[in-house]
mmCIF file with all atom_site columns, C-alpha atoms in Angstrom:
data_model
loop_
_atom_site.group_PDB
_atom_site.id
_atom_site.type_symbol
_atom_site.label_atom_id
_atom_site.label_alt_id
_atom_site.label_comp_id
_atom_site.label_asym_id
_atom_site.label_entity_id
_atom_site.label_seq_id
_atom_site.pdbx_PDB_ins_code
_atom_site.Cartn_x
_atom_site.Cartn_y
_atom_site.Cartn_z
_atom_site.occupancy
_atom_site.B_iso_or_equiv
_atom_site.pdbx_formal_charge
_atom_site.auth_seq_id
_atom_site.auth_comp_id
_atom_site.auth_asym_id
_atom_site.auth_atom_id
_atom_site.pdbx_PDB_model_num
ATOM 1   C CA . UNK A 1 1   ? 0.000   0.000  0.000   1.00 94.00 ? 10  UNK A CA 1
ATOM 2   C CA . UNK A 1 2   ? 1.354   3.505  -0.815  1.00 98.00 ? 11  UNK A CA 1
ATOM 3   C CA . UNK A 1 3   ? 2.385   6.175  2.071   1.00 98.00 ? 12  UNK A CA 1
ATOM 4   C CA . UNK A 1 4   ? -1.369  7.987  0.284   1.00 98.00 ? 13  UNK A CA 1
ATOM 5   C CA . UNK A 1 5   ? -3.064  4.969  0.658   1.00 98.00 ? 14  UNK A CA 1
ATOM 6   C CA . UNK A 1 6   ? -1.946  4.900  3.887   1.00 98.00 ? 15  UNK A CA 1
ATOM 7   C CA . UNK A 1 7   ? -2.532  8.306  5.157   1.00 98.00 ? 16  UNK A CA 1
ATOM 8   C CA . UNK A 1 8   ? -5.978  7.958  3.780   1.00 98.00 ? 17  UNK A CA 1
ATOM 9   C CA . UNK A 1 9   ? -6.915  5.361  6.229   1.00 98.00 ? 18  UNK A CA 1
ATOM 10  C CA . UNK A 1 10  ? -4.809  6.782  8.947   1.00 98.00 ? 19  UNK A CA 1
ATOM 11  C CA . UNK A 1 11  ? -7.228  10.067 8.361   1.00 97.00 ? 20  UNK A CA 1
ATOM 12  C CA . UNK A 1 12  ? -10.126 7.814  8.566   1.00 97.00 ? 21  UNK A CA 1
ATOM 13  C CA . UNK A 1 13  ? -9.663  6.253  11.688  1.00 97.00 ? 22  UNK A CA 1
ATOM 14  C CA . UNK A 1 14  ? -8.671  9.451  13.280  1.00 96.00 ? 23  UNK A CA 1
ATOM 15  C CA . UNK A 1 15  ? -12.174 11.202 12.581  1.00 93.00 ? 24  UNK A CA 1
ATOM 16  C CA . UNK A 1 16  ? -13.922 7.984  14.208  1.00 95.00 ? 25  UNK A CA 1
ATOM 17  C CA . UNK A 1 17  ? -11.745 7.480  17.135  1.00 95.00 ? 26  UNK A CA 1
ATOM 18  C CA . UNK A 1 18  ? -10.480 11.153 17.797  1.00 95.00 ? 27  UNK A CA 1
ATOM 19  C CA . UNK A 1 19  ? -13.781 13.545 15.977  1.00 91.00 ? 28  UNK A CA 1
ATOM 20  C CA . UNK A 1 20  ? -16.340 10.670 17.260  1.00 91.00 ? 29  UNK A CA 1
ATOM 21  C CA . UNK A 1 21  ? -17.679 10.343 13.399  1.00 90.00 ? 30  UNK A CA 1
ATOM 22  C CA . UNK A 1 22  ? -18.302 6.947  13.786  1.00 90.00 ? 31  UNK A CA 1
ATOM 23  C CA . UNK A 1 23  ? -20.461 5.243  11.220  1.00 90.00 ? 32  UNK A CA 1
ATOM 24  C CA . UNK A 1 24  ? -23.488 5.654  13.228  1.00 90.00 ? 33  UNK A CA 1
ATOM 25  C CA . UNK A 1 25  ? -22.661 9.340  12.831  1.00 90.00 ? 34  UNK A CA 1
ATOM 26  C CA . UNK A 1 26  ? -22.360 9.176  9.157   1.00 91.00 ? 35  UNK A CA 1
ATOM 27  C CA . UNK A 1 27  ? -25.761 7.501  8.732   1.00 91.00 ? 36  UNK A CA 1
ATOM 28  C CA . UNK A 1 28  ? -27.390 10.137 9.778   1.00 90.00 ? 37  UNK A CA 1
ATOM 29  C CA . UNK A 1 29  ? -26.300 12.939 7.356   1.00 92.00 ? 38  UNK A CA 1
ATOM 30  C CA . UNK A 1 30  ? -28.352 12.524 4.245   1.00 89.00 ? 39  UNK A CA 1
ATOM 31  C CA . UNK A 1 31  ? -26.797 11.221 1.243   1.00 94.00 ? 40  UNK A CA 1
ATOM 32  C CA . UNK A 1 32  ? -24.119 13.228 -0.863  1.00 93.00 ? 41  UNK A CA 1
ATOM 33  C CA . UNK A 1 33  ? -23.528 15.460 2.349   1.00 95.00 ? 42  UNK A CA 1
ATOM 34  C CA . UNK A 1 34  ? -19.835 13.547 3.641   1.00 96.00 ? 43  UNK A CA 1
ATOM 35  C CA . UNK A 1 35  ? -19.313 13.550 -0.442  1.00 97.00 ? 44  UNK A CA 1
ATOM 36  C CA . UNK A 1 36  ? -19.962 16.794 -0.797  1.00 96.00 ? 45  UNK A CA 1
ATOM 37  C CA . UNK A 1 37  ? -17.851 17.738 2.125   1.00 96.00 ? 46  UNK A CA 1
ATOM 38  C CA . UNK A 1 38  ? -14.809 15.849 0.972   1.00 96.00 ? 47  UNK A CA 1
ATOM 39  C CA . UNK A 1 39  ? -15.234 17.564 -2.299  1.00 95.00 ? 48  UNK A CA 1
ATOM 40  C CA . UNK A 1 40  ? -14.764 21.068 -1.196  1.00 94.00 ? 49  UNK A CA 1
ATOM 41  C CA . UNK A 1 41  ? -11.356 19.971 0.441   1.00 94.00 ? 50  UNK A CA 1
ATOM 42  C CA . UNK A 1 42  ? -10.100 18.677 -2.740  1.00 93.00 ? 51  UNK A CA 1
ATOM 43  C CA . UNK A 1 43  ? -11.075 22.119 -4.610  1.00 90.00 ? 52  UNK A CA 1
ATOM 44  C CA . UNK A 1 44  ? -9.496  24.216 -1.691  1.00 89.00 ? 53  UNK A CA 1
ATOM 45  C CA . UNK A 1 45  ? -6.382  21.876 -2.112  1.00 90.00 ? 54  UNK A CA 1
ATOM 46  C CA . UNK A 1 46  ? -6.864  22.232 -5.976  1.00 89.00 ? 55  UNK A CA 1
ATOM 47  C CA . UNK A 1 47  ? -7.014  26.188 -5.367  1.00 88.00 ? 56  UNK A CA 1
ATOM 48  C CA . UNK A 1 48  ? -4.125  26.200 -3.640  1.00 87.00 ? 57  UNK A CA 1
ATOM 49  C CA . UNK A 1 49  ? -2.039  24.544 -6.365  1.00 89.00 ? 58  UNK A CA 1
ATOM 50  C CA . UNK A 1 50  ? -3.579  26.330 -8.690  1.00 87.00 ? 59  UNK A CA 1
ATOM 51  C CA . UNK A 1 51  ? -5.443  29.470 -7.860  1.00 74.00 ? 60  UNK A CA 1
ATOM 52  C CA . UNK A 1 52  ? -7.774  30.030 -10.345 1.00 75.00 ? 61  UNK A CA 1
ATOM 53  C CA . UNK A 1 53  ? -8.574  25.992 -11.233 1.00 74.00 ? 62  UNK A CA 1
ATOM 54  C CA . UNK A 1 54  ? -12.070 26.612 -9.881  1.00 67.00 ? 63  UNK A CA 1
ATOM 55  C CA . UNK A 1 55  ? -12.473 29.972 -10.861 1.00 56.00 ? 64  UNK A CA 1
ATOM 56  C CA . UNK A 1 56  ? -12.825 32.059 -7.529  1.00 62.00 ? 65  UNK A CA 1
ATOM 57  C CA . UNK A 1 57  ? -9.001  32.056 -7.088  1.00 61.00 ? 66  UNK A CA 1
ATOM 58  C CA . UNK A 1 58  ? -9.986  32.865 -2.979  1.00 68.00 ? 67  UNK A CA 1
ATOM 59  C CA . UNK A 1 59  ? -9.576  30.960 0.542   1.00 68.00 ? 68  UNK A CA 1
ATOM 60  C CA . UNK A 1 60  ? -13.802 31.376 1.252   1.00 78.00 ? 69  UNK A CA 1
ATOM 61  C CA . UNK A 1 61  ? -15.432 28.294 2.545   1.00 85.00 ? 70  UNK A CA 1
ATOM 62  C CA . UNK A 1 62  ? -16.655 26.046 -0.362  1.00 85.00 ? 71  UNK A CA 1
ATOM 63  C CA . UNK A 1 63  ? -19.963 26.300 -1.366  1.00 86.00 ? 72  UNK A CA 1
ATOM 64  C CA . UNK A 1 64  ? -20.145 22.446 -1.128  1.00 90.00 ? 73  UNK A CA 1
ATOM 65  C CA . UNK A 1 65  ? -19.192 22.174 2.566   1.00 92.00 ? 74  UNK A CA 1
ATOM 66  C CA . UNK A 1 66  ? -21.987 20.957 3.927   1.00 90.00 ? 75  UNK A CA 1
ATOM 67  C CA . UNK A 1 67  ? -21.004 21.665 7.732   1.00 91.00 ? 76  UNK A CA 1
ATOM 68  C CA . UNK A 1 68  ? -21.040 24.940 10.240  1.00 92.00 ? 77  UNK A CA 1
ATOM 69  C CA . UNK A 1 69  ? -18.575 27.108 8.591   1.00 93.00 ? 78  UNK A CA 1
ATOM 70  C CA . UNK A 1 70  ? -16.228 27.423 11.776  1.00 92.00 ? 79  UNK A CA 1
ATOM 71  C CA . UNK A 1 71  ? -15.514 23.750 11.497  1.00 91.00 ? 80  UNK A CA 1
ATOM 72  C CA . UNK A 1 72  ? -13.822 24.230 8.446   1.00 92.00 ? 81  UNK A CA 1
ATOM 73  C CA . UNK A 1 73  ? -10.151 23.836 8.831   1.00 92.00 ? 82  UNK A CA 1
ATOM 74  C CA . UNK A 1 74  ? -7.956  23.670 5.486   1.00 92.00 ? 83  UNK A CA 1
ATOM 75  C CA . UNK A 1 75  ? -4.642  22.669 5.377   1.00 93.00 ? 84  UNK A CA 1
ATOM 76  C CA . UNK A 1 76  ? -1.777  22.324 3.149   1.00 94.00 ? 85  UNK A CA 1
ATOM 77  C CA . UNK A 1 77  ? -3.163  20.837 -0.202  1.00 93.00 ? 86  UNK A CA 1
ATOM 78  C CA . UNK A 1 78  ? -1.553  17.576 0.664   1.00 97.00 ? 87  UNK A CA 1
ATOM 79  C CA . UNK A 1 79  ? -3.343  17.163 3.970   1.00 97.00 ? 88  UNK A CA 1
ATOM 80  C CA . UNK A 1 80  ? -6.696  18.680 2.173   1.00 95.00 ? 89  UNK A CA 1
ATOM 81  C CA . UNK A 1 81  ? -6.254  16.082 -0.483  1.00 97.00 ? 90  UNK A CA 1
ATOM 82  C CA . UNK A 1 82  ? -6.118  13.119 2.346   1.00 98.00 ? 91  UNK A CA 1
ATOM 83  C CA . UNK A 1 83  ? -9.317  14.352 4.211   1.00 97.00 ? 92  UNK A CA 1
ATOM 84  C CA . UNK A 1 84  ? -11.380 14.592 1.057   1.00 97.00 ? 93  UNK A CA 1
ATOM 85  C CA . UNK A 1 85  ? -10.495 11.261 0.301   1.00 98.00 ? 94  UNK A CA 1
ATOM 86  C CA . UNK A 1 86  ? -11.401 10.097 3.969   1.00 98.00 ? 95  UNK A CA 1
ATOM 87  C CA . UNK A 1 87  ? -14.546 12.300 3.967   1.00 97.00 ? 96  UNK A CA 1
ATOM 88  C CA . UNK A 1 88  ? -15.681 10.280 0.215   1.00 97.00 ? 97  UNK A CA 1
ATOM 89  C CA . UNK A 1 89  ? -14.194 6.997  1.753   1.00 97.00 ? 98  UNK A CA 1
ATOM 90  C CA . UNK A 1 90  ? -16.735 7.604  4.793   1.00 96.00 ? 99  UNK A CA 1
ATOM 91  C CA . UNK A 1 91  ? -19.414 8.421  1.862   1.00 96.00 ? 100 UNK A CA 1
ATOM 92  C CA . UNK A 1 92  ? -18.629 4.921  0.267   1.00 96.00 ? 101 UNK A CA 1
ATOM 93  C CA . UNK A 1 93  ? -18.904 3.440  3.138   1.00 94.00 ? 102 UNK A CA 1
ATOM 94  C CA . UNK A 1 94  ? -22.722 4.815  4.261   1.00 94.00 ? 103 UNK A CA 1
ATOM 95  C CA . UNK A 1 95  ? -23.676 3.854  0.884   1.00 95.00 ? 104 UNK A CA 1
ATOM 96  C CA . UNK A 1 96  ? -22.210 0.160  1.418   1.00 94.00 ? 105 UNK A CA 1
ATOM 97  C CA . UNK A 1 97  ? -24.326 -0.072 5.133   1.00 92.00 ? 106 UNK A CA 1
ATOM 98  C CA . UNK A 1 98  ? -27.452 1.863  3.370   1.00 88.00 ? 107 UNK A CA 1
ATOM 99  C CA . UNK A 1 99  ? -27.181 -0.889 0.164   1.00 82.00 ? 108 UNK A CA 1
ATOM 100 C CA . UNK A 1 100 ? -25.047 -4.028 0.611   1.00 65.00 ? 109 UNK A CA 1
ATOM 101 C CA . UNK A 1 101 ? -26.120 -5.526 -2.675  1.00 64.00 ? 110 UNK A CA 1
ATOM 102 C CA . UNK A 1 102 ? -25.739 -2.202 -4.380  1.00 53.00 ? 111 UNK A CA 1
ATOM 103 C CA . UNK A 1 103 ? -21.653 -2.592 -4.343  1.00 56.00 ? 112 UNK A CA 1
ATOM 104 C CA . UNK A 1 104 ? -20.219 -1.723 -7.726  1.00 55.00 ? 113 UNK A CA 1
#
C-alpha cells in the first residue's frame, strides 16, 4: 500500500476514534452530504495549487461544505487532499451499510 493509501486510512480512523464520526454518525447525514464535504477539500487543495482551477481564485469556505462554517479547517493541499479522500471513503462506506447488494 502507498504512504497515500496509507494516510488515507490513517485520516479515517482518526475522525472515528479522535472527531467521534463513527459510522453511526455518518448515517445520519443525508446522502451526498460527507461527499460533498470531501469535495470542497479537494477544490481548496486544488485552489491552492492552482489558484484560479475553480475559478474564484480565494480561501472562502466552499460552497459544497456541507457543515457549520467554523468547522472548516484547510490545510496544506496535501493534507486537504487526504481528508477529502477520507470524507468520500466515509461516503462509500454509508452507501455500502445503506445498500449491501448495491456494491459496484
Amino acid at each position: 500500500m502507498t504512504t497515500a493509501a496509507t494516510d488515507v486510512l490513517t485520516e479515517r480512523q482518526r475522525q472515528i476514534e479522535r472527531e467521534g464520526w463513527t459510522t453511526q454518525h455518518d448515517d445520519e447525514h443525508d446522502p451526498g452530504v460527507l461527499a460533498a464535504s470531501g469535495a470542497a477539500y479537494a477544490l481548496n487543495a486544488a485552489d491552492q495549487m492552482h489558484p484560479y482551477s475553480q475559478g474564484d481564485g480565494d480561501n472562502d469556505v466552499p460552497h459544497c461544505w456541507m457543515f457549520d462554517p467554523a468547522s472548516w479547517k484547510p490545510r496544506d493541499p496535501r493534507s486537504d487532499l487526504v481528508r477529502a479522500a477520507a470524507l468520500i471513503l466515509a461516503e462509500i462506506e454509508r452507501i455500502d451499510r445503506e445498500s449491501p447488494k448495491g456494491k459496484t
